[in-house]
Amino acid sequence: TVKHAYFLCSGLVMSYLCYEWDILYLFPPILTTYALLKFIGPGPKVSLAVFLSSMAHLLYFYWVYDNEKEAASYGIRWPDTAGCVNVLRLTSLAWDCSDGCMPVGKRNADQKKFALAKVPSLLEIFSHNFFFGTNFIGPHMNMATYLKLANNKLFPEENGGIPQSSLVAAGRAILQGLILLGIRFGFEDIFSTRYILSEDFENHFFPTRILYMLCWYLTTMMMYTLAWNFAEAACTITGLSYSGTDEKDQPMWDGCKQVNLITFYTCGTIADTLSSFNNATHLFVKRYVFKRLAFLGNRTLSFYLSVVFVTVWHGLRFGYVWLFLLCEIPALIQEDQMIRVLKNLTGIYSPSSLSPGKRIPLRCLQAIYANVALTYGYSGFAILDVQEFWKVVKSMYAYFHIILFTWWLVYLTMIPGKLKKLPTEKKD
């Protein structure tokens, strides 16, 4: 009880410093969820009711804030941060309580790990939602893991508490965050949204504009990666990031890792880039949206509905539709088709089988293409005002959609039926 009270009070104080009395808007969905679980009882219908009510609450305040005069500017607004996290917390809580009512033999691996045998107390739910390490920008964590931490059951008994290596892991995350913070503010005025919207930017040579926007995308994304590193550090210091031990029996601290910086900034494909950050949210969507849609009997439909959820969960602006539905999904489809064609033409199924002289240039080309494609989509995510956003798209001549349509014209008219059947690759 003392730990829960501490986590709740510290989280409320920090939330108040960010949102002032707007933090009270976070209370109704928490109270609604508790009432549904306590007085009606866990189950699929109640879980769906929790999801729909918390999403309706979030979307209503998106609409309210988006219609304010200052809506076009990016600021710290509770719906965009704590409000988003709140939906994930409450939805997973409802489903975990529902899974706890299932026979153990019918549960999958995730359900066995996170299922709750009883509905947590109101204090536990509030402290879980306002836990200071994850309340603002994630990562999402399940109630089961949080309760193990609060009840001193997350670590092996012989450790006698949080392993000391947590300090080293947290220090590493803080150092990475500080480095990103320095780079971000060092280049903030050099690669700025304000300059992209200026007349002077449109006068530059087209390749120069693309290169500038690529640098702008990489530095602007550091706002998220540095915040995730600081959140990871907070979770690691408290012990929440503990995820077991490795083959050398050393503690691992990647349970709350939101971004793999090396992969994010060096990987060679769009799919690898997208899977290297916001990891906890991806896992939530996989466990509580995609897999819960299994009753549809169609994995493709479940996938697209999951992407629609992610789009709406981010906000009601067109820029989110642009990024997730009109750019990322077509880009992933095109990338998969291009890889299939290249494998057929070269007979090489894995780049690792190439010599360094061929593999390195290929990986560089892949990385450049992936980042240029993501830069194009990210413009809608970062520039919320529709008029300003379309101005940027026009200055880029909608280059990536032209590439997509040209590729599909060639692919659909010339390639079908000419590809060999490739070895099946298992994808998560």
Short mmCIF file of C-alpha atoms in Angstrom, two decimals:
data_model
loop_
_atom_site.label_atom_id
_atom_site.label_comp_id
_atom_site.label_asym_id
_atom_site.label_seq_id
_atom_site.Cartn_x
_atom_site.Cartn_y
_atom_site.Cartn_z
CA THR A 1 0.00 0.00 0.00
CA VAL A 2 2.84 2.39 0.82
CA LYS A 3 4.49 1.80 -2.56
CA HIS A 4 1.23 2.29 -4.41
CA ALA A 5 0.59 5.52 -2.52
CA TYR A 6 4.11 6.74 -3.28
CA PHE A 7 3.88 5.95 -6.99
CA LEU A 8 0.45 7.58 -7.19
CA CYS A 9 1.40 10.76 -5.31
CA SER A 10 4.69 11.24 -7.17
CA GLY A 11 2.94 10.62 -10.49
CA LEU A 12 0.17 13.08 -9.67
CA VAL A 13 2.66 15.79 -8.68
CA MET A 14 4.67 15.36 -11.88
CA SER A 15 1.49 15.27 -13.97
CA TYR A 16 0.25 18.46 -12.33
CA LEU A 17 3.54 20.20 -13.19
CA CYS A 18 2.92 19.31 -16.85
CA TYR A 19 -0.85 19.61 -17.23
CA GLU A 20 -1.98 21.48 -14.10
CA TRP A 21 -5.61 20.66 -13.20
CA ASP A 22 -6.19 19.04 -16.59
CA ILE A 23 -4.97 15.83 -14.93
CA LEU A 24 -8.49 15.51 -13.49
CA TYR A 25 -9.68 14.63 -16.99
CA LEU A 26 -7.76 11.35 -16.63
CA PHE A 27 -9.88 10.23 -13.69
CA PRO A 28 -13.28 9.43 -15.34
CA PRO A 29 -12.06 6.57 -17.59
CA ILE A 30 -10.14 5.04 -14.65
CA LEU A 31 -13.19 5.17 -12.41
CA THR A 32 -15.41 3.85 -15.22
CA THR A 33 -13.07 0.91 -15.80
CA TYR A 34 -12.95 0.04 -12.11
CA ALA A 35 -16.75 0.20 -11.83
CA LEU A 36 -17.26 -2.04 -14.86
CA LEU A 37 -14.76 -4.63 -13.65
CA LYS A 38 -15.90 -4.56 -10.03
CA PHE A 39 -19.66 -4.45 -10.36
CA ILE A 40 -20.28 -6.26 -13.66
CA GLY A 41 -17.23 -8.48 -13.69
CA PRO A 42 -14.42 -9.25 -16.16
CA GLY A 43 -15.25 -10.65 -19.56
CA PRO A 44 -14.91 -9.96 -23.29
CA LYS A 45 -17.97 -7.67 -23.35
CA VAL A 46 -16.72 -5.62 -20.41
CA SER A 47 -13.24 -5.45 -21.99
CA LEU A 48 -14.79 -4.12 -25.19
CA ALA A 49 -16.83 -1.60 -23.17
CA VAL A 50 -13.67 -0.40 -21.40
CA PHE A 51 -11.85 -0.04 -24.71
CA LEU A 52 -14.69 1.85 -26.41
CA SER A 53 -15.38 4.14 -23.45
CA SER A 54 -11.73 5.06 -22.92
CA MET A 55 -11.25 5.64 -26.65
CA ALA A 56 -14.41 7.79 -26.81
CA HIS A 57 -13.11 9.84 -23.89
CA LEU A 58 -9.74 10.33 -25.61
CA LEU A 59 -11.24 11.20 -29.00
CA TYR A 60 -13.64 13.71 -27.48
CA PHE A 61 -10.77 15.65 -25.92
CA TYR A 62 -8.76 15.37 -29.14
CA TRP A 63 -11.68 17.11 -30.82
CA VAL A 64 -11.91 19.75 -28.07
CA TYR A 65 -8.22 20.59 -28.12
CA ASP A 66 -7.93 20.45 -31.92
CA ASN A 67 -10.59 23.13 -32.21
CA GLU A 68 -8.69 25.55 -30.01
CA LYS A 69 -6.87 28.47 -31.62
CA GLU A 70 -3.46 27.08 -30.69
CA ALA A 71 -4.21 23.59 -32.01
CA ALA A 72 -1.84 23.88 -34.97
CA SER A 73 1.20 24.14 -32.70
CA TYR A 74 2.80 21.19 -30.98
CA GLY A 75 2.65 21.49 -27.22
CA ILE A 76 2.48 19.22 -24.19
CA ARG A 77 -1.19 18.28 -24.09
CA TRP A 78 -2.44 15.53 -21.83
CA PRO A 79 -4.51 13.74 -24.55
CA ASP A 80 -1.38 13.35 -26.72
CA THR A 81 0.71 11.90 -23.90
CA ALA A 82 -0.87 10.63 -20.67
CA GLY A 83 -4.28 10.28 -22.33
CA CYS A 84 -2.90 7.92 -24.97
CA VAL A 85 -1.06 5.84 -22.39
CA ASN A 86 -4.22 5.72 -20.25
CA VAL A 87 -6.15 3.98 -23.04
CA LEU A 88 -3.48 1.28 -23.34
CA ARG A 89 -3.33 0.75 -19.58
CA LEU A 90 -7.08 0.41 -19.09
CA THR A 91 -7.66 -1.75 -22.17
CA SER A 92 -4.90 -4.19 -21.23
CA LEU A 93 -6.15 -4.25 -17.61
CA ALA A 94 -9.67 -5.22 -18.72
CA TRP A 95 -8.44 -7.96 -21.03
CA ASP A 96 -5.96 -9.31 -18.47
CA CYS A 97 -8.78 -9.58 -15.92
CA SER A 98 -10.90 -11.31 -18.55
CA ASP A 99 -8.06 -13.74 -19.33
CA GLY A 100 -7.80 -14.51 -15.62
CA CYS A 101 -11.30 -15.99 -15.78
CA MET A 102 -10.30 -18.42 -18.55
CA PRO A 103 -9.16 -21.98 -17.84
CA VAL A 104 -5.35 -22.06 -17.75
CA GLY A 105 -5.23 -24.68 -20.49
CA LYS A 106 -6.96 -22.37 -22.96
CA ARG A 107 -4.61 -19.41 -22.45
CA ASN A 108 -1.81 -18.58 -24.88
CA ALA A 109 1.70 -17.68 -23.68
CA ASP A 110 0.95 -13.97 -23.25
CA GLN A 111 -2.29 -14.66 -21.40
CA LYS A 112 -0.55 -17.04 -19.00
CA LYS A 113 2.05 -14.38 -18.29
CA PHE A 114 -0.20 -11.35 -17.81
CA ALA A 115 -3.61 -12.74 -16.73
CA LEU A 116 -4.95 -11.40 -13.43
CA ALA A 117 -6.74 -13.74 -11.02
CA LYS A 118 -8.72 -10.89 -9.46
CA VAL A 119 -9.60 -7.27 -10.16
CA PRO A 120 -6.95 -4.94 -8.65
CA SER A 121 -7.98 -2.38 -6.05
CA LEU A 122 -8.77 1.21 -7.02
CA LEU A 123 -5.50 2.36 -5.43
CA GLU A 124 -3.54 -0.19 -7.48
CA ILE A 125 -5.25 0.90 -10.71
CA PHE A 126 -4.60 4.59 -10.04
CA SER A 127 -0.96 4.04 -9.06
CA HIS A 128 -0.47 1.86 -12.15
CA ASN A 129 -1.85 4.58 -14.41
CA PHE A 130 0.12 7.40 -12.79
CA PHE A 131 3.41 5.55 -12.36
CA PHE A 132 5.92 8.34 -13.02
CA GLY A 133 8.25 6.30 -15.24
CA THR A 134 5.64 5.54 -17.86
CA ASN A 135 2.75 7.98 -17.44
CA PHE A 136 3.89 10.65 -19.90
CA ILE A 137 5.16 8.97 -23.07
CA GLY A 138 5.09 5.29 -22.19
CA PRO A 139 6.28 2.62 -22.36
CA HIS A 140 3.11 0.66 -21.79
CA MET A 141 3.39 -1.94 -19.02
CA ASN A 142 0.95 -4.60 -17.89
CA MET A 143 -0.64 -4.55 -14.47
CA ALA A 144 0.78 -8.01 -13.69
CA THR A 145 4.36 -6.78 -14.07
CA TYR A 146 3.64 -3.63 -12.08
CA LEU A 147 2.08 -5.62 -9.20
CA LYS A 148 5.11 -7.92 -9.09
CA LEU A 149 7.31 -4.85 -8.72
CA ALA A 150 5.14 -3.32 -6.01
CA ASN A 151 4.92 -6.62 -4.13
CA ASN A 152 8.68 -7.37 -4.39
CA LYS A 153 8.08 -10.44 -6.54
CA LEU A 154 9.66 -9.28 -9.78
CA PHE A 155 13.20 -10.40 -8.89
CA PRO A 156 14.54 -13.74 -7.66
CA GLU A 157 14.47 -13.95 -3.86
CA GLU A 158 18.22 -14.55 -3.64
CA ASN A 159 18.84 -11.07 -5.09
CA GLY A 160 17.36 -9.42 -2.02
CA GLY A 161 16.08 -6.49 -4.04
CA ILE A 162 16.82 -4.67 -7.28
CA PRO A 163 20.10 -5.92 -8.82
CA GLN A 164 22.83 -3.27 -8.78
CA SER A 165 23.32 -3.61 -12.52
CA SER A 166 20.11 -1.60 -12.91
CA LEU A 167 22.12 1.55 -12.11
CA VAL A 168 24.53 0.83 -14.97
CA ALA A 169 21.68 0.16 -17.41
CA ALA A 170 19.83 3.29 -16.27
CA GLY A 171 23.00 5.38 -16.53
CA ARG A 172 23.50 4.15 -20.09
CA ALA A 173 19.95 5.15 -21.03
CA ILE A 174 20.41 8.58 -19.42
CA LEU A 175 23.69 9.12 -21.26
CA GLN A 176 22.07 8.20 -24.58
CA GLY A 177 19.22 10.57 -23.82
CA LEU A 178 21.60 13.42 -23.00
CA ILE A 179 23.56 12.87 -26.21
CA LEU A 180 20.34 12.93 -28.23
CA LEU A 181 19.22 16.02 -26.32
CA GLY A 182 22.47 17.81 -27.21
CA ILE A 183 22.20 16.86 -30.89
CA ARG A 184 18.53 17.81 -31.01
CA PHE A 185 19.01 21.30 -29.58
CA GLY A 186 22.28 21.79 -31.44
CA PHE A 187 20.54 21.30 -34.79
CA GLU A 188 17.09 22.62 -33.85
CA ASP A 189 17.57 25.95 -35.60
CA ILE A 190 19.54 24.47 -38.50
CA PHE A 191 16.91 21.87 -39.44
CA SER A 192 13.64 23.53 -38.45
CA THR A 193 10.01 23.16 -39.45
CA ARG A 194 9.82 26.93 -39.73
CA TYR A 195 12.39 26.96 -42.53
CA ILE A 196 10.67 24.10 -44.38
CA LEU A 197 7.54 26.26 -44.53
CA SER A 198 9.42 29.32 -45.79
CA GLU A 199 9.55 30.63 -49.36
CA ASP A 200 13.34 30.37 -49.33
CA PHE A 201 13.12 26.59 -48.87
CA GLU A 202 11.05 26.21 -52.04
CA ASN A 203 13.74 27.99 -54.05
CA HIS A 204 16.33 25.32 -53.35
CA PHE A 205 17.26 22.58 -55.80
CA PHE A 206 14.87 19.61 -55.37
CA PRO A 207 17.52 17.08 -54.19
CA THR A 208 18.71 19.68 -51.69
CA ARG A 209 15.19 19.98 -50.28
CA ILE A 210 14.95 16.20 -49.92
CA LEU A 211 18.33 16.04 -48.16
CA TYR A 212 17.33 18.87 -45.82
CA MET A 213 14.06 17.17 -44.94
CA LEU A 214 15.87 13.90 -44.29
CA CYS A 215 18.12 15.66 -41.74
CA TRP A 216 15.05 17.41 -40.32
CA TYR A 217 13.26 14.07 -39.88
CA LEU A 218 16.22 12.40 -38.16
CA THR A 219 16.79 15.28 -35.74
CA THR A 220 13.10 15.92 -35.04
CA MET A 221 12.54 12.25 -34.22
CA MET A 222 15.11 12.68 -31.46
CA MET A 223 12.39 14.40 -29.41
CA TYR A 224 10.79 10.99 -29.07
CA THR A 225 13.90 8.83 -28.82
CA LEU A 226 15.47 10.98 -26.08
CA ALA A 227 12.21 11.04 -24.09
CA TRP A 228 11.93 7.26 -24.39
CA ASN A 229 15.50 6.89 -23.14
CA PHE A 230 14.79 8.99 -20.05
CA ALA A 231 11.58 7.01 -19.41
CA GLU A 232 13.53 3.77 -19.79
CA ALA A 233 16.07 5.03 -17.25
CA ALA A 234 13.33 5.81 -14.72
CA CYS A 235 11.79 2.36 -15.20
CA THR A 236 15.18 0.67 -14.88
CA ILE A 237 16.11 2.47 -11.65
CA THR A 238 12.84 1.37 -10.06
CA GLY A 239 13.37 -2.17 -11.37
CA LEU A 240 10.37 -2.25 -13.70
CA SER A 241 12.57 -2.90 -16.76
CA TYR A 242 13.78 -6.23 -15.39
CA SER A 243 13.06 -8.99 -17.91
CA GLY A 244 14.87 -11.99 -16.49
CA THR A 245 18.43 -13.18 -16.97
CA ASP A 246 20.55 -13.99 -20.01
CA GLU A 247 22.49 -17.16 -20.76
CA LYS A 248 25.24 -15.96 -18.39
CA ASP A 249 22.69 -15.52 -15.59
CA GLN A 250 23.09 -11.73 -15.74
CA PRO A 251 20.01 -9.49 -15.26
CA MET A 252 18.50 -8.06 -18.43
CA TRP A 253 16.96 -4.58 -18.43
CA ASP A 254 15.08 -4.35 -21.72
CA GLY A 255 11.55 -4.82 -20.38
CA CYS A 256 10.72 -1.13 -20.88
CA LYS A 257 12.97 -0.45 -23.85
CA GLN A 258 11.08 1.69 -26.34
CA VAL A 259 13.74 2.22 -28.99
CA ASN A 260 16.84 0.47 -30.28
CA LEU A 261 18.92 3.47 -31.35
CA ILE A 262 21.50 1.57 -33.38
CA THR A 263 18.84 -0.28 -35.34
CA PHE A 264 16.70 2.81 -35.79
CA TYR A 265 19.50 4.95 -37.23
CA THR A 266 21.35 2.27 -39.20
CA CYS A 267 18.85 -0.41 -40.36
CA GLY A 268 18.37 -0.88 -44.04
CA THR A 269 14.64 -1.48 -44.51
CA ILE A 270 11.42 0.34 -43.68
CA ALA A 271 10.11 -2.70 -41.80
CA ASP A 272 13.22 -2.88 -39.60
CA THR A 273 13.08 0.86 -38.90
CA LEU A 274 9.43 0.74 -37.83
CA SER A 275 10.01 -2.29 -35.60
CA SER A 276 12.96 -0.66 -33.82
CA PHE A 277 11.02 2.03 -31.94
CA ASN A 278 7.84 2.40 -29.86
CA ASN A 279 8.29 -1.27 -29.02
CA ALA A 280 5.85 -1.40 -26.10
CA THR A 281 3.04 0.08 -28.18
CA HIS A 282 3.70 -2.44 -30.95
CA LEU A 283 3.44 -5.26 -28.40
CA PHE A 284 0.19 -3.84 -27.05
CA VAL A 285 -1.34 -3.67 -30.53
CA LYS A 286 -0.20 -7.23 -31.21
CA ARG A 287 -1.58 -8.66 -27.95
CA TYR A 288 -4.73 -6.62 -27.39
CA VAL A 289 -5.88 -5.59 -30.87
CA PHE A 290 -4.49 -7.88 -33.57
CA LYS A 291 -4.81 -11.17 -31.65
CA ARG A 292 -8.20 -10.19 -30.20
CA LEU A 293 -9.46 -9.86 -33.78
CA ALA A 294 -8.66 -13.51 -34.49
CA PHE A 295 -12.40 -14.27 -34.54
CA LEU A 296 -12.52 -12.52 -37.94
CA GLY A 297 -10.53 -15.41 -39.41
CA ASN A 298 -8.52 -13.08 -41.63
CA ARG A 299 -5.02 -12.00 -40.62
CA THR A 300 -4.84 -9.30 -43.29
CA LEU A 301 -8.09 -7.70 -42.19
CA SER A 302 -6.97 -7.89 -38.54
CA PHE A 303 -3.71 -6.20 -39.47
CA TYR A 304 -5.38 -3.31 -41.28
CA LEU A 305 -7.89 -2.81 -38.48
CA SER A 306 -4.96 -2.70 -36.06
CA VAL A 307 -3.33 0.03 -38.13
CA VAL A 308 -6.62 1.95 -38.17
CA PHE A 309 -6.66 1.77 -34.37
CA VAL A 310 -3.09 3.10 -34.17
CA THR A 311 -4.04 5.94 -36.53
CA VAL A 312 -7.12 7.03 -34.59
CA TRP A 313 -5.38 6.51 -31.23
CA HIS A 314 -2.74 9.07 -32.24
CA GLY A 315 -5.35 11.72 -33.04
CA LEU A 316 -8.01 13.05 -35.39
CA ARG A 317 -5.67 15.00 -37.66
CA PHE A 318 -5.30 14.06 -41.32
CA GLY A 319 -1.54 13.87 -40.84
CA TYR A 320 -1.92 10.61 -38.92
CA VAL A 321 -3.96 9.08 -41.73
CA TRP A 322 -1.28 10.29 -44.13
CA LEU A 323 1.55 8.67 -42.17
CA PHE A 324 0.07 5.33 -41.16
CA LEU A 325 -2.45 4.51 -43.88
CA LEU A 326 -1.30 6.41 -46.97
CA CYS A 327 2.48 6.16 -46.57
CA GLU A 328 3.70 3.45 -44.20
CA ILE A 329 1.38 0.64 -45.32
CA PRO A 330 1.94 1.22 -49.09
CA ALA A 331 5.67 1.57 -48.42
CA LEU A 332 5.79 -1.76 -46.57
CA ILE A 333 3.88 -3.47 -49.39
CA GLN A 334 6.17 -2.00 -52.01
CA GLU A 335 9.30 -2.89 -50.05
CA ASP A 336 8.20 -6.50 -49.71
CA GLN A 337 7.51 -6.67 -53.46
CA MET A 338 10.90 -5.13 -54.30
CA ILE A 339 12.71 -7.61 -52.07
CA ARG A 340 10.89 -10.50 -53.77
CA VAL A 341 11.90 -9.23 -57.20
CA LEU A 342 15.53 -8.69 -56.20
CA LYS A 343 15.73 -12.17 -54.70
CA ASN A 344 14.36 -13.65 -57.92
CA LEU A 345 16.74 -11.66 -60.13
CA THR A 346 19.86 -12.33 -58.07
CA GLY A 347 19.07 -15.70 -56.52
CA ILE A 348 20.33 -14.30 -53.22
CA TYR A 349 17.89 -14.81 -50.37
CA SER A 350 19.96 -13.18 -47.63
CA PRO A 351 22.19 -10.06 -47.87
CA SER A 352 24.49 -11.66 -45.28
CA SER A 353 25.63 -14.11 -47.94
CA LEU A 354 27.09 -11.27 -50.02
CA SER A 355 30.70 -10.16 -49.77
CA PRO A 356 31.31 -6.96 -47.73
CA GLY A 357 32.05 -5.07 -50.95
CA LYS A 358 28.51 -5.75 -52.18
CA ARG A 359 26.65 -6.00 -48.91
CA ILE A 360 27.68 -2.59 -47.51
CA PRO A 361 26.70 -0.52 -50.60
CA LEU A 362 23.40 -2.45 -50.83
CA ARG A 363 22.65 -1.76 -47.18
CA CYS A 364 23.49 1.93 -47.62
CA LEU A 365 21.11 2.20 -50.58
CA GLN A 366 18.40 0.43 -48.60
CA ALA A 367 18.91 2.76 -45.63
CA ILE A 368 18.78 5.88 -47.81
CA TYR A 369 15.60 4.72 -49.53
CA ALA A 370 13.92 3.73 -46.24
CA ASN A 371 14.71 7.04 -44.56
CA VAL A 372 13.68 9.11 -47.58
CA ALA A 373 10.36 7.23 -47.66
CA LEU A 374 9.78 7.67 -43.93
CA THR A 375 10.68 11.36 -44.15
CA TYR A 376 7.91 11.83 -46.68
CA GLY A 377 5.31 10.21 -44.42
CA TYR A 378 6.59 11.84 -41.24
CA SER A 379 5.90 15.31 -42.64
CA GLY A 380 2.18 14.76 -42.01
CA PHE A 381 2.85 13.58 -38.46
CA ALA A 382 5.05 16.54 -37.52
CA ILE A 383 3.21 19.36 -39.32
CA LEU A 384 -0.34 19.28 -38.00
CA ASP A 385 -1.82 22.22 -39.88
CA VAL A 386 -3.32 20.83 -43.09
CA GLN A 387 -2.53 23.88 -45.24
CA GLU A 388 1.08 23.94 -44.10
CA PHE A 389 1.37 20.19 -44.56
CA TRP A 390 0.09 20.32 -48.15
CA LYS A 391 2.53 23.12 -48.86
CA VAL A 392 5.36 20.78 -47.89
CA VAL A 393 3.94 17.91 -49.97
CA LYS A 394 3.79 20.22 -53.00
CA SER A 395 7.36 21.37 -52.44
CA MET A 396 8.37 17.68 -52.51
CA TYR A 397 6.26 17.11 -55.66
CA ALA A 398 4.62 14.16 -53.82
CA TYR A 399 7.71 12.23 -54.90
CA PHE A 400 7.14 9.07 -52.87
CA HIS A 401 3.60 8.48 -54.09
CA ILE A 402 4.85 8.96 -57.65
CA ILE A 403 7.50 6.30 -56.94
CA LEU A 404 4.83 4.00 -55.49
CA PHE A 405 2.42 4.37 -58.40
CA THR A 406 5.21 3.94 -60.96
CA TRP A 407 6.44 0.82 -59.20
CA TRP A 408 2.98 -0.72 -58.98
CA LEU A 409 2.33 0.05 -62.66
CA VAL A 410 5.48 -1.86 -63.59
CA TYR A 411 4.96 -4.60 -61.02
CA LEU A 412 1.34 -5.35 -61.87
CA THR A 413 1.76 -5.24 -65.66
CA MET A 414 5.14 -6.92 -66.16
CA ILE A 415 6.06 -9.05 -63.16
CA PRO A 416 3.14 -11.28 -62.04
CA GLY A 417 3.63 -14.91 -63.06
CA LYS A 418 7.35 -14.43 -63.71
CA LEU A 419 8.50 -14.74 -60.10
CA LYS A 420 9.73 -17.99 -58.69
CA LYS A 421 8.19 -19.24 -55.48
CA LEU A 422 10.54 -18.17 -52.72
CA PRO A 423 11.22 -19.96 -49.45
CA THR A 424 8.60 -18.96 -46.88
CA GLU A 425 9.88 -16.61 -44.20
CA LYS A 426 8.18 -16.64 -40.81
CA LYS A 427 7.22 -13.12 -39.83
CA ASP A 428 5.87 -11.84 -36.54
#
